[in-house]
Coordinates of C-alpha atoms in Angstrom, one line a residue:
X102 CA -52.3 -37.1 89.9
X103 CA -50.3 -34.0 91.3
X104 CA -47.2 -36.1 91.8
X105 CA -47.8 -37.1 88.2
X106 CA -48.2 -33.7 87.2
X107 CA -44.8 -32.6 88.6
X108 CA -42.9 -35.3 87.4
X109 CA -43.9 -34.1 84.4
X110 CA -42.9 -30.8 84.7
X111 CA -39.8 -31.6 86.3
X112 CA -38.7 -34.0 83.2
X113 CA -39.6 -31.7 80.9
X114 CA -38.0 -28.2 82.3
X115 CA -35.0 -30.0 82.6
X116 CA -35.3 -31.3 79.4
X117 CA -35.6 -27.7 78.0
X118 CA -32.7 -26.5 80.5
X119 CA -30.4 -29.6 78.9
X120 CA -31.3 -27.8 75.1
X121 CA -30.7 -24.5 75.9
X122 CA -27.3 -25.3 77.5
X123 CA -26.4 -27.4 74.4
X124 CA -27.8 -24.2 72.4
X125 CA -25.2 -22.2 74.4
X126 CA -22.3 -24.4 74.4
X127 CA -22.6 -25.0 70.5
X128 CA -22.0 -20.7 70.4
X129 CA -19.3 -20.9 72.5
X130 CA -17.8 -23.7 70.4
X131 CA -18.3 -22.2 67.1
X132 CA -16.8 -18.3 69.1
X133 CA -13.7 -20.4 69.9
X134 CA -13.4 -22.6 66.4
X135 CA -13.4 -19.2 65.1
X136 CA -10.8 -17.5 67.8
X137 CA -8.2 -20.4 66.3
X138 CA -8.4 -18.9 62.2
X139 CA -8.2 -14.7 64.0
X140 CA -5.5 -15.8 66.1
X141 CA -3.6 -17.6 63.5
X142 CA -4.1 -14.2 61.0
X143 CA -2.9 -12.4 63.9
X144 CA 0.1 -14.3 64.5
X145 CA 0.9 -14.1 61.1
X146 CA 0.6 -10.4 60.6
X147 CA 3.4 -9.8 64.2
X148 CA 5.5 -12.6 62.6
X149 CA 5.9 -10.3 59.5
X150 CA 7.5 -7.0 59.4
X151 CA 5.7 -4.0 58.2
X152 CA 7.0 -2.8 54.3
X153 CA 7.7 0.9 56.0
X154 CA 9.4 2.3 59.0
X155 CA 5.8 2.8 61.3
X156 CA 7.8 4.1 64.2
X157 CA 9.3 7.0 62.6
X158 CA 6.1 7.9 60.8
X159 CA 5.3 11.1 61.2
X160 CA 1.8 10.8 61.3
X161 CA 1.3 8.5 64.5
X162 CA -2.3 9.7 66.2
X163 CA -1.6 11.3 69.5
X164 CA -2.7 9.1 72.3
X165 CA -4.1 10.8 75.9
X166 CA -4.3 7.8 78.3
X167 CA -6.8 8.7 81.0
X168 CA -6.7 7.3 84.6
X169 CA -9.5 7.7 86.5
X170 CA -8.1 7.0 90.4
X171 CA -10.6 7.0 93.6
X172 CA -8.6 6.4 96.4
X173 CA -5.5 4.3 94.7
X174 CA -2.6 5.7 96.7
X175 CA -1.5 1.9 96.6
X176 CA -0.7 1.5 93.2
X177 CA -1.2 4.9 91.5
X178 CA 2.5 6.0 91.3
X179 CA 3.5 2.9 89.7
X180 CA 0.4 2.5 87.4
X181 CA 1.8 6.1 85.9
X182 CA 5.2 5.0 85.8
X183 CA 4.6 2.1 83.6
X184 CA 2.4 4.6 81.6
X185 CA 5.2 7.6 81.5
X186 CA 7.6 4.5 80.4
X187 CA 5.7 3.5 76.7
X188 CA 7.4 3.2 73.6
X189 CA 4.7 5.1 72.1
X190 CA 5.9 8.6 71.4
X191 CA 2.8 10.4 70.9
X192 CA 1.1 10.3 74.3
X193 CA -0.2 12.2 77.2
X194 CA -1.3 10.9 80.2
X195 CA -4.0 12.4 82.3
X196 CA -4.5 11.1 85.9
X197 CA -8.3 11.8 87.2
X198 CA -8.5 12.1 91.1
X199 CA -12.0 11.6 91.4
X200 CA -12.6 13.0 95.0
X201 CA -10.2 10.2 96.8
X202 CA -10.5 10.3 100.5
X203 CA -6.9 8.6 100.7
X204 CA -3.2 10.1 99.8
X205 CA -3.8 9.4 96.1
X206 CA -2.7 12.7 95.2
X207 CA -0.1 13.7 97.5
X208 CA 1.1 10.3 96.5
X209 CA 1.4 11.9 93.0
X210 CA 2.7 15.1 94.6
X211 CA 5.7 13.3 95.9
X212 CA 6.9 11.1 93.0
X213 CA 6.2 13.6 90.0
X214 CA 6.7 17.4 91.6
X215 CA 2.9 18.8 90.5
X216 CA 2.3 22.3 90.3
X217 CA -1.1 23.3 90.0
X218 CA -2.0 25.5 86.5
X219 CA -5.6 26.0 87.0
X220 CA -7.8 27.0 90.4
X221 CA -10.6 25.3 88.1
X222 CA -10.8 23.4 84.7
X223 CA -9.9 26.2 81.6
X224 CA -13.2 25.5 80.2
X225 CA -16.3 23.3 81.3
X226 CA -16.0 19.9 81.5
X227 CA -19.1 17.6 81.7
X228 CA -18.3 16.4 84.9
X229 CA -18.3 16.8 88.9
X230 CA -16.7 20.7 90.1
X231 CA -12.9 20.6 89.2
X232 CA -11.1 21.9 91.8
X233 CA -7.8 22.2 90.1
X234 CA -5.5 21.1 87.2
X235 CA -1.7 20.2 87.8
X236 CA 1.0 19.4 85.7
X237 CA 4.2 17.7 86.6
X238 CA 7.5 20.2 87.0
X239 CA 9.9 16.7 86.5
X240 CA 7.7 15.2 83.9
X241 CA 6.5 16.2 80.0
X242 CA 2.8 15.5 79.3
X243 CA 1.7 14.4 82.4
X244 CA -1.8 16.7 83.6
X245 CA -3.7 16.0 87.2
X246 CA -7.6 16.4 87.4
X247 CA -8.5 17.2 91.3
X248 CA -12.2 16.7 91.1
X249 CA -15.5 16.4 93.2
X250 CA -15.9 12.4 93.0
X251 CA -18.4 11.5 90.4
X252 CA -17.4 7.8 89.3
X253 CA -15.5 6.3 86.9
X254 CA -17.7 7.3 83.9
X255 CA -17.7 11.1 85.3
X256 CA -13.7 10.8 85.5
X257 CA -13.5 9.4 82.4
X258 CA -15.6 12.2 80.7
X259 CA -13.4 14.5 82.6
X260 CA -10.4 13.5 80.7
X261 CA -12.0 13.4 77.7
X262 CA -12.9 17.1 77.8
X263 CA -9.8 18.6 78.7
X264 CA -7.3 16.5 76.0
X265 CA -6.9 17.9 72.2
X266 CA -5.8 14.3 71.3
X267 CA -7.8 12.6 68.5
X268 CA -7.7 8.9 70.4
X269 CA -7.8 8.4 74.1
X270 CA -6.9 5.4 75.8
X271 CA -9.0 4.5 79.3
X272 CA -6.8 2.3 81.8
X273 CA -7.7 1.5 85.3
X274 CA -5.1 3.1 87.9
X275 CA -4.6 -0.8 89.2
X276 CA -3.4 -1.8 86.2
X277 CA -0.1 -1.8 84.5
X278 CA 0.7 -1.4 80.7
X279 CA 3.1 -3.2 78.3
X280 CA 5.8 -0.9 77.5
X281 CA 4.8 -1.8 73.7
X282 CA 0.9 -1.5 74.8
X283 CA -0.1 1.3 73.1
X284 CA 1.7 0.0 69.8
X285 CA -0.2 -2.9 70.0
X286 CA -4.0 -1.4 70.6
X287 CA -3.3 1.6 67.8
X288 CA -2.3 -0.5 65.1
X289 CA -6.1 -1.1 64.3
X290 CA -6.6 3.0 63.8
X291 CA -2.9 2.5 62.2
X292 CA -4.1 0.2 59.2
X293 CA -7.7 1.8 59.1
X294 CA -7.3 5.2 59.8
X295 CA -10.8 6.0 59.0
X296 CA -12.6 3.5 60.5
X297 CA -11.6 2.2 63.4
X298 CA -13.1 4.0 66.1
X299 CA -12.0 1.5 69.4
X300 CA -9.8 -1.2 69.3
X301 CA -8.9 -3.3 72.9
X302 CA -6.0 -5.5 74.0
X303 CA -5.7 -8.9 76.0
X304 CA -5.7 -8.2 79.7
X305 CA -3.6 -10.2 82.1
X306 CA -4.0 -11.2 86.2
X307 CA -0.9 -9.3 87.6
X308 CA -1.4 -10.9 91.1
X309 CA 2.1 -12.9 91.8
X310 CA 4.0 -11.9 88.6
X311 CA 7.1 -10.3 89.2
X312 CA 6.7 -6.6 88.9
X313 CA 9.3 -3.9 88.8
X314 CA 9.2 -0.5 88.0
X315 CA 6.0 -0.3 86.9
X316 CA 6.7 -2.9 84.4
X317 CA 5.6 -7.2 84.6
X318 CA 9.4 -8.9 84.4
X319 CA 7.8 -12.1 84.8
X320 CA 4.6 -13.5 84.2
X321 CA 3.8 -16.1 86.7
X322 CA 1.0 -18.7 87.3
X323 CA -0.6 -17.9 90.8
X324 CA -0.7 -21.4 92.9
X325 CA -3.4 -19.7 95.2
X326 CA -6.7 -21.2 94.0
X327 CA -9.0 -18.0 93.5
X328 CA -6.3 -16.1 91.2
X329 CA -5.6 -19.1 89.6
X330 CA -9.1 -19.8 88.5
X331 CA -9.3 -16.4 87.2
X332 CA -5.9 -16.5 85.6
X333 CA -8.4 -19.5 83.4
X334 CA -11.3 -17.2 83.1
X335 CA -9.3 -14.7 81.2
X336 CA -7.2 -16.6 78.6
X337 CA -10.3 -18.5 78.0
X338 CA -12.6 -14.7 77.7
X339 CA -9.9 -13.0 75.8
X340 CA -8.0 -15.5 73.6
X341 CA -10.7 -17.8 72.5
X342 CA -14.0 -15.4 73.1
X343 CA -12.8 -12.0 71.8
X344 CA -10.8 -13.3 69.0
X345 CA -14.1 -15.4 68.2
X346 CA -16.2 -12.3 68.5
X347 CA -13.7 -10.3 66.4
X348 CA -13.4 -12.5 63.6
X349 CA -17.5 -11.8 63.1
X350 CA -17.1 -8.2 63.7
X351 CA -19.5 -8.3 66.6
X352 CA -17.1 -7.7 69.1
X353 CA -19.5 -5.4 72.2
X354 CA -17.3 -4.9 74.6
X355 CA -13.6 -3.2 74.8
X356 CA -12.4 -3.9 78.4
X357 CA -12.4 -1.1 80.9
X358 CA -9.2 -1.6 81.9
X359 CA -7.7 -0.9 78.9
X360 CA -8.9 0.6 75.3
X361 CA -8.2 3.4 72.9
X362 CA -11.2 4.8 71.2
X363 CA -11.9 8.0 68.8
X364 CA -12.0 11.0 71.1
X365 CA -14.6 12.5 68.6
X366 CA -16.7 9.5 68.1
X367 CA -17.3 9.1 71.9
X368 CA -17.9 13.1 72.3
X369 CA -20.6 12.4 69.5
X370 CA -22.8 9.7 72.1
X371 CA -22.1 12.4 74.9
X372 CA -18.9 10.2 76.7
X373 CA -19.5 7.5 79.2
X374 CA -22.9 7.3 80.9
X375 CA -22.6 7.9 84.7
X376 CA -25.7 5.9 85.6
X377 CA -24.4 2.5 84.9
X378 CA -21.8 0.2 86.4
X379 CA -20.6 -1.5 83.0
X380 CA -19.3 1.6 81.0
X381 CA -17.6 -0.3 79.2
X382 CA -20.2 -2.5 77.6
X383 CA -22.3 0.4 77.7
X384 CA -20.1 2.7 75.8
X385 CA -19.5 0.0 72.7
X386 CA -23.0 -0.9 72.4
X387 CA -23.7 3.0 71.8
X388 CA -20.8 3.2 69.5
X389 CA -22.5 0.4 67.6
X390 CA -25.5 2.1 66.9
X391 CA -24.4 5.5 66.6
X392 CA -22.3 4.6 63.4
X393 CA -25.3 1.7 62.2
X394 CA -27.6 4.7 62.6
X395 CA -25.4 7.2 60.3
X396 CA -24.7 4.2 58.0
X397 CA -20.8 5.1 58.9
X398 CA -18.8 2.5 58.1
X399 CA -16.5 1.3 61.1
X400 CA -14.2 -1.1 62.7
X401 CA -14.7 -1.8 66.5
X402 CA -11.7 -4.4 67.0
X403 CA -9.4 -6.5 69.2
X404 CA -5.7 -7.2 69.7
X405 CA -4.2 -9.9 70.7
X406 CA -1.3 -9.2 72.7
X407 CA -0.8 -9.4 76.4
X408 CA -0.6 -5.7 76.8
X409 CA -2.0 -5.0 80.4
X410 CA -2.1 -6.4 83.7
X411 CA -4.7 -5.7 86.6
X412 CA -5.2 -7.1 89.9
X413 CA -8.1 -9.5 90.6
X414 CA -10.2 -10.1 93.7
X415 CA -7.9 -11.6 96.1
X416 CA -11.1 -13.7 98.1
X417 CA -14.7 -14.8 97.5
X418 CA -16.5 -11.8 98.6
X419 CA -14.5 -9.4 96.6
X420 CA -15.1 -11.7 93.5
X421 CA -19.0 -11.9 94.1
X422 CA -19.1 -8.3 94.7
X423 CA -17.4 -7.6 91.3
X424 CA -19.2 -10.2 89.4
X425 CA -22.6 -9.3 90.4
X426 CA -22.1 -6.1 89.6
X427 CA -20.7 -7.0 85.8
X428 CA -23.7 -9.2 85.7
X429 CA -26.2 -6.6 86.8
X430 CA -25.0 -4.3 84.3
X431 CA -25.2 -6.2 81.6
X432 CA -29.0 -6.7 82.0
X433 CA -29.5 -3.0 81.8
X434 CA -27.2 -2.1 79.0
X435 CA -29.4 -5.1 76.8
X436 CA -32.8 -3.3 79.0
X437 CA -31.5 0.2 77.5
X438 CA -30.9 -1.0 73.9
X439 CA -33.4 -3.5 73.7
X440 CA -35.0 -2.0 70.7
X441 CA -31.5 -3.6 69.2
X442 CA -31.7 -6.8 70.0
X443 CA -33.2 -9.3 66.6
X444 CA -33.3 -5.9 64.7
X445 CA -32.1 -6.4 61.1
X446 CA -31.2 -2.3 60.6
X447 CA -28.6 -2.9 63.3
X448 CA -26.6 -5.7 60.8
X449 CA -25.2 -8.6 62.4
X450 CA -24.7 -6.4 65.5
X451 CA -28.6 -6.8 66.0
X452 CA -29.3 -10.0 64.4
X453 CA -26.3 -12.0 65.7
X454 CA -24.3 -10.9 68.3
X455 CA -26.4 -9.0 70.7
X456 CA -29.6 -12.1 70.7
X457 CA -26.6 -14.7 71.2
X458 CA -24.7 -12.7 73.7
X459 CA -27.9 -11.9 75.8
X460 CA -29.1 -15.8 75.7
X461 CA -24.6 -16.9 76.5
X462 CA -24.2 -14.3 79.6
X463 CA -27.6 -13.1 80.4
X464 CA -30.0 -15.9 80.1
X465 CA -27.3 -18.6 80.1
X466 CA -26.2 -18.4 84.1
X467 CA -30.1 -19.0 85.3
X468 CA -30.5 -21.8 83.0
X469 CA -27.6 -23.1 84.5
X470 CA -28.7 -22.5 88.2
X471 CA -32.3 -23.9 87.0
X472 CA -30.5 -27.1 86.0
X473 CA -28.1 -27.6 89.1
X474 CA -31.2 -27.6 91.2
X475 CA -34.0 -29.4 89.2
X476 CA -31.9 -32.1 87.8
X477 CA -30.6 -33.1 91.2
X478 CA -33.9 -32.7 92.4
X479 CA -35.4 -35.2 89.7
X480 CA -32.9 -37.7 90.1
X481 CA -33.6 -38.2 94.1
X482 CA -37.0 -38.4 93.3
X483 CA -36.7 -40.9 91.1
X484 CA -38.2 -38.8 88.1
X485 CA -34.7 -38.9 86.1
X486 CA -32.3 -42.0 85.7
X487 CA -28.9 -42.4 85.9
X488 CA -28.0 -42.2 82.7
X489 CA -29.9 -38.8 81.9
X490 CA -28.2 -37.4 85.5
X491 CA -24.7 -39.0 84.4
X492 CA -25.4 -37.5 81.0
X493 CA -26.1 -33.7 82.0
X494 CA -23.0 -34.1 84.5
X495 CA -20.9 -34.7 82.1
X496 CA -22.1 -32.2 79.7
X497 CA -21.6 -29.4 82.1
X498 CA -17.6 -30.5 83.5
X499 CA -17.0 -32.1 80.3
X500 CA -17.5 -29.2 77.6
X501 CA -16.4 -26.7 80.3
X502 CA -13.2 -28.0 80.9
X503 CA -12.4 -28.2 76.9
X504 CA -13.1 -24.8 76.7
X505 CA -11.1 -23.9 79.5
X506 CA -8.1 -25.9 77.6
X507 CA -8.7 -24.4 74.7
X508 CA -8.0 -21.0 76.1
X509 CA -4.8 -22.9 77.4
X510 CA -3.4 -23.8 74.2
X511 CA -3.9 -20.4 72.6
X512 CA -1.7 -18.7 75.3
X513 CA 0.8 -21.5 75.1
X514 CA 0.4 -21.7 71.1
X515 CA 1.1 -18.2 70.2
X516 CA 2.3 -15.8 72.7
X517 CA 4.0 -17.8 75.3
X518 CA 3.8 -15.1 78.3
X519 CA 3.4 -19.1 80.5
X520 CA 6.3 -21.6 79.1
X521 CA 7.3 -23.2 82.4
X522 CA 5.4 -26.9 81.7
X523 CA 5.0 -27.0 85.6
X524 CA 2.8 -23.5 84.9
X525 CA 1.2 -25.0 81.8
X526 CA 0.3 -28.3 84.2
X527 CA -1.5 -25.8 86.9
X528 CA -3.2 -24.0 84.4
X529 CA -4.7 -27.5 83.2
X530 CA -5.3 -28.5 86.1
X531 CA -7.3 -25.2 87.2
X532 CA -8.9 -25.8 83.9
X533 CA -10.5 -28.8 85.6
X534 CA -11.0 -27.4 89.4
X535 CA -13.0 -24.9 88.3
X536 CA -15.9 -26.7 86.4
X537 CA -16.5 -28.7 89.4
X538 CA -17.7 -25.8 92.2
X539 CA -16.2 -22.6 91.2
X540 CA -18.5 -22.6 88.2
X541 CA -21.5 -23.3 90.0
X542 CA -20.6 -20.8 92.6
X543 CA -20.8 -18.6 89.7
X544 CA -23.4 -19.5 88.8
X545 CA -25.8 -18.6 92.1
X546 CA -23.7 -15.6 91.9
X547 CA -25.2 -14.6 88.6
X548 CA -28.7 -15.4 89.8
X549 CA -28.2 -13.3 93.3
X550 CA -27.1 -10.2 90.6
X551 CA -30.3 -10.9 88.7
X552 CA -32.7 -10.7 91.9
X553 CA -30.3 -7.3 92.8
X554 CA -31.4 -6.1 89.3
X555 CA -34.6 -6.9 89.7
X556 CA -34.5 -4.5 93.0
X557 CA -32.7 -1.9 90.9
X558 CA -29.4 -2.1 92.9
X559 CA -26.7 0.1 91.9
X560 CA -24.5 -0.3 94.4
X561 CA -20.6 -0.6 93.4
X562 CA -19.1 -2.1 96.2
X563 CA -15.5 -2.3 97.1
X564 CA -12.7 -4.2 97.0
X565 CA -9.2 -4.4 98.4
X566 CA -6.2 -3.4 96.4
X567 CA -2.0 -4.4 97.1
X568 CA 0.3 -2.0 96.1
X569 CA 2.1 -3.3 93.0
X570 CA 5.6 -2.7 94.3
X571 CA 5.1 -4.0 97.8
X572 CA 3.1 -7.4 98.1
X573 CA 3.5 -6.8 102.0
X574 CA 1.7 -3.4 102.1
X575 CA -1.4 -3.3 104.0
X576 CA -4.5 -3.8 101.8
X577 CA -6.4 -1.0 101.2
X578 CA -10.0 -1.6 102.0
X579 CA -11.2 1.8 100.6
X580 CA -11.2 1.9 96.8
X581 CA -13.5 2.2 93.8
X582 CA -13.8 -1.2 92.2
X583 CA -13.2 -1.4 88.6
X584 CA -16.2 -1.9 86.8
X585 CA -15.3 -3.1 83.3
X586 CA -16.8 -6.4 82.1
X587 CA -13.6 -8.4 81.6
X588 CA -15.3 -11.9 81.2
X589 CA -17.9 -12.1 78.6
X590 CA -17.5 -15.8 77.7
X591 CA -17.7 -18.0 80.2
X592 CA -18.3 -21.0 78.0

C-alpha cells in the first residue's frame, strides 16, 4: 500500500515537474521568437543613416561613467584607458576606490599623474567617509574617489553624488568598453529624450580576445571549456532574451557591467541599495515602480551592440560562487517587491514580466533539480517507462540546445563580432556540451543559492581577476566580484 502510495506520488510530481518545464520553455520560446522581429528593427535602424548630423549636435547629454574598483590594480589602468579613449565627446569618468587593500590607486597614480583637490568630498555624499578627491594633471575629466570601502552599491552612490551630469553610465573596473559604446547605449535617451530613463548594451566574454590598449582588436572564441560555455550563456541571455524582453517593454534588468541611466531618476529611489548583491536588478525593478507609481511615462531599454567586454570566472568555484550569489539576489529583489508581482496597477510590468520571470529564473532551476532526481529515481524503480524517461531527456537537451543555437545565429546573423566558421562550429558545438552536465551543474548550483537564501547569506565571495594586458600576470585572488545579473534567460 505505501509502495503504492509513492509510486503515485512519484508519477505524478514528475508529471507536474514535466508541465511546468514545458510552461517555462514555451516563455523562453515565445522571449526569443520575439528577440528575431527587435533584432531585425534594430538592424534596420544601424543599417540606415540618421537624416541629421547626431555627432555634431550640440545638445548630446553629458555622460559621467562611474567605476567602482575594490582592489583591481590588475586591470584598472586599462579599464580607464579604453574609457578615456570613447568617441563620445560629452563624458567624464569617475574612478571609485572603494577602500582597496591592493595598489589600485597608486596604479592610477602612476599612469594618469593624480593630484589630490579635496582632503574630503566638497559636499556629503551618501556613502562610506571620503578620504579624498583627485583629478588627473595629464588627463581632462578624469576625478578619483578614495573612499572607506562600502561595496559596489555605496561606490556607485558615491559617484552619483559628486557628478553634475544628467546620465551616468555604471561599468565594472574589469570590463572594457567599445570605443563607440557610449553612442550605442545613449541613442535610446537620444531618440526619446524624455523618457528614457536607462537603456543597457550587449556584454561580451573578453577572456582570450585579443586586447590592446584598452581596446578588444579581436574577438575570439575561447577553446577552454568553462569560458566557452559562458561565451553560449551570453549570446543566448543577451541576444535572444533581452531583445525578447525589450520588444514587450518588460525588460528588469540593465547589466551591472555596463548601463547609462537618468542621474535624477535614480537620485529620486535614493541610488543603489547597499544591502543587496544584485543592484542591478534591484535598481530597475525600483525604477519600474517609481515611474508606474507617478503614472510617468518611460522607456527602460536595450541595445544591441557588442559594446563591452568583462572577464568571466576562469574555474568551477569562481562560477558557483558568482552564480549563487545572482541567484540569491534575485529571490530577494522579487521578496522586496512582492507586492508587485500579478499586480495589475504595475501594467505588464506586474502582470507579465515579473510572475514569468520569477516562475523562468526563480522557480524554474528547482523544478529542474526536482526533475533530474525524481525522474531518474522513477525510472529505476520501475514507476516510469522508457518512453516517458526517453521523453523528458530529450525535452531538457533537446529544447536547450535550440535555444542555445538560436542565440548562435543572432550573433552570426547580424553583428558578426564571430565569422571564423571554425569559431561558429565551437560555438555549436558548446551549444550542445553544455545541455548535457554543465546545465545540470547549474542547476544544483541554483538550488545550493536557494538553501543559502533561506539562511539569509549575504556573503559576496571572490573571485580571481587577469590583468587585461598581460594574460601571464599572476591572478589576483583579492577582488570584489562583480555582482550584476548578466544571465537572466537561461532557457
Amino acid at each position: 500500500m505505501l509502495r503504492e502510495l509513492f509510486a503515485t506520488l512519484l508519477v505524478s510530481s514528475a508529471l507536474v515537474v514535466l508541465v511546468l518545464y514545458i510552461v517555462i520553455n514555451g516563455y523562453y520560446l515565445l522571449i526569443h521568437v520575439l528577440s528575431l522581429f527587435q533584432l531585425r528593427d534594430e538592424y534596420r535602424t544601424r543599417q540606415s543613416d540618421p537624416a541629421y548630423g547626431t555627432y555634431e549636435s550640440p545638445f548630446l547629454p553629458g555622460i559621467a561613467v562611474i567605476v567602482p574598483a575594490y582592489n583591481e590594480e590588475a586591470t584598472i589602468v586599462d579599464s580607464v584607458r579604453s574609457l578615456l579613449d570613447q568617441s563620445y565627446p560629452e563624458r567624464s569618468v569617475i574612478v571609485v576606490n572603494d577602500g582597496s587593500e591592493d595598489a589600485t590607486l597608486d596604479r592610477l597614480r602612476e599612469a594618469y599623474d593624480l593630484e589630490k583637490i579635496h582632503d574630503r568630498a566638497p559636499w556629503d555624499l551618501p556613502c562610506e567617509q571620503v578620504h579624498g578627491v583627485y583629478h588627473s594633471v595629464s588627463v581632462d575629466d578624469l576625478l578619483v574617489i578614495d573612499k572607506e570601502n562600502g561595496g559596489k552599491s555605496d561606490a556607485l552612490n558615491a559617484g552619483i553624488g559628486l557628478t553634475e551630469q544628467p546620465l551616468f553610465c555604471s561599468i565594472d573596473a574589469d570590463s572594457l568598453i567599445d570605443r563607440d559604446g557610449l553612442w550605442h547605449v545613449v541613442r535610446p535617451f537620444l531618440a526619446h529624450p524624455s523618457e528614457t530613463v536607462a537603456s543597457g548594451g550587449v556584454v561580451r566574454v573578453a577572456n582570450d580576445c585579443e586586447i590592446e590598449g584598452g581596446q578588444v582588436l579581436e574577438a575570439n572564441v575561447s577553446e577552454r571549456s568553462l569560458i566557452g560555455l559562458q561565451e553560449i550563456e551570453y549570446l543566448r541571455a543577451f541576444y535572444s532574451g533581452r531583445l525578447g524582453l525589450d520588444r514587450l517593454r518588460s525588460l528588469l534588468v540593465i547589466s551591472g557591467t555596463f548601463g547609462l541611466f537618468e542621474t535624477e531618476a535614480v537620485r529620486e529611489i535614493d541610488g543603489y541599495a547597499t544591502d543587496i548583491v544584485t543592484e542591478d536588478l534591484d535598481l530597475v525593478v525600483r525604477l519600474h515602480r517609481q515611474m508606474l507609481e507617478n503614472d510617468r511615462p518611460y522607456r527602460v531599454e536595450f541595445v544591441p551592440e557588442p559594446v563591452v567586454w568583462t572577464q568571466v570566472p576562469e574555474t568551477l568555484a569562481d562560477l558557483s560562487t558568482q552564480r549563487r550569489r545572482w541567484y540569491r539576489g534575485l529571490l530577494e529583489v522579487f521578496a522586496r517587491n512582492r507586492d508587485m508581482i500579478g499586480n495589475p496597477n504595475y501594467g505588464v510590468v506586474g502582470t507579465v514580466a515579473m510572475p514569468l520571470y520569477l516562475l523562468s529564473e526563480g522557480i524554474g532551476p528547482l523544478i529542474e533539480t526536482y526533475g533530474y532526481v525524481v525522474v531518474p529515481v522513477a525510472f529505476a524503480l520501475g514507476m516510469v517507462n522508457l518512453e516517458f524517461f526517453a521523453f523528458f531527456l530529450l525535452v531538457i537537451v533537446g529544447f536547450g540546445v535550440f535555444l542555445s543555437w538560436f542565440g548562435v545565429f543572432s550573433e552570426v546573423w547580424s553583428y558578426r563580432r564571430y565569422d571564423d566558421p571554425r569559431e561558429i562550429a565551437i560555438l555549436l558545438g558548446n551549444a550542445v556540451i553544455e545541455n548535457v552536465g554543465y546545465r545540470q551543474w547549474k542547476a544544483f548550483v541554483s538550488t545550493r543559492g536557494f538553501l543559502e537564501f533561506l539562511r539569509n547569506d549575504t556573503s559576496w565571495g571572490a573571485i580571481e581577476r587577469q590583468s587585461f594586458s598581460d594574460e601571464t600576470a599572476e591572478p589576483n585572488p583579492n577582488v570584489e566580484p562583480d555582482v550584476d545579473a548578466d544571465i537572466d534567460v537561461e532557457g
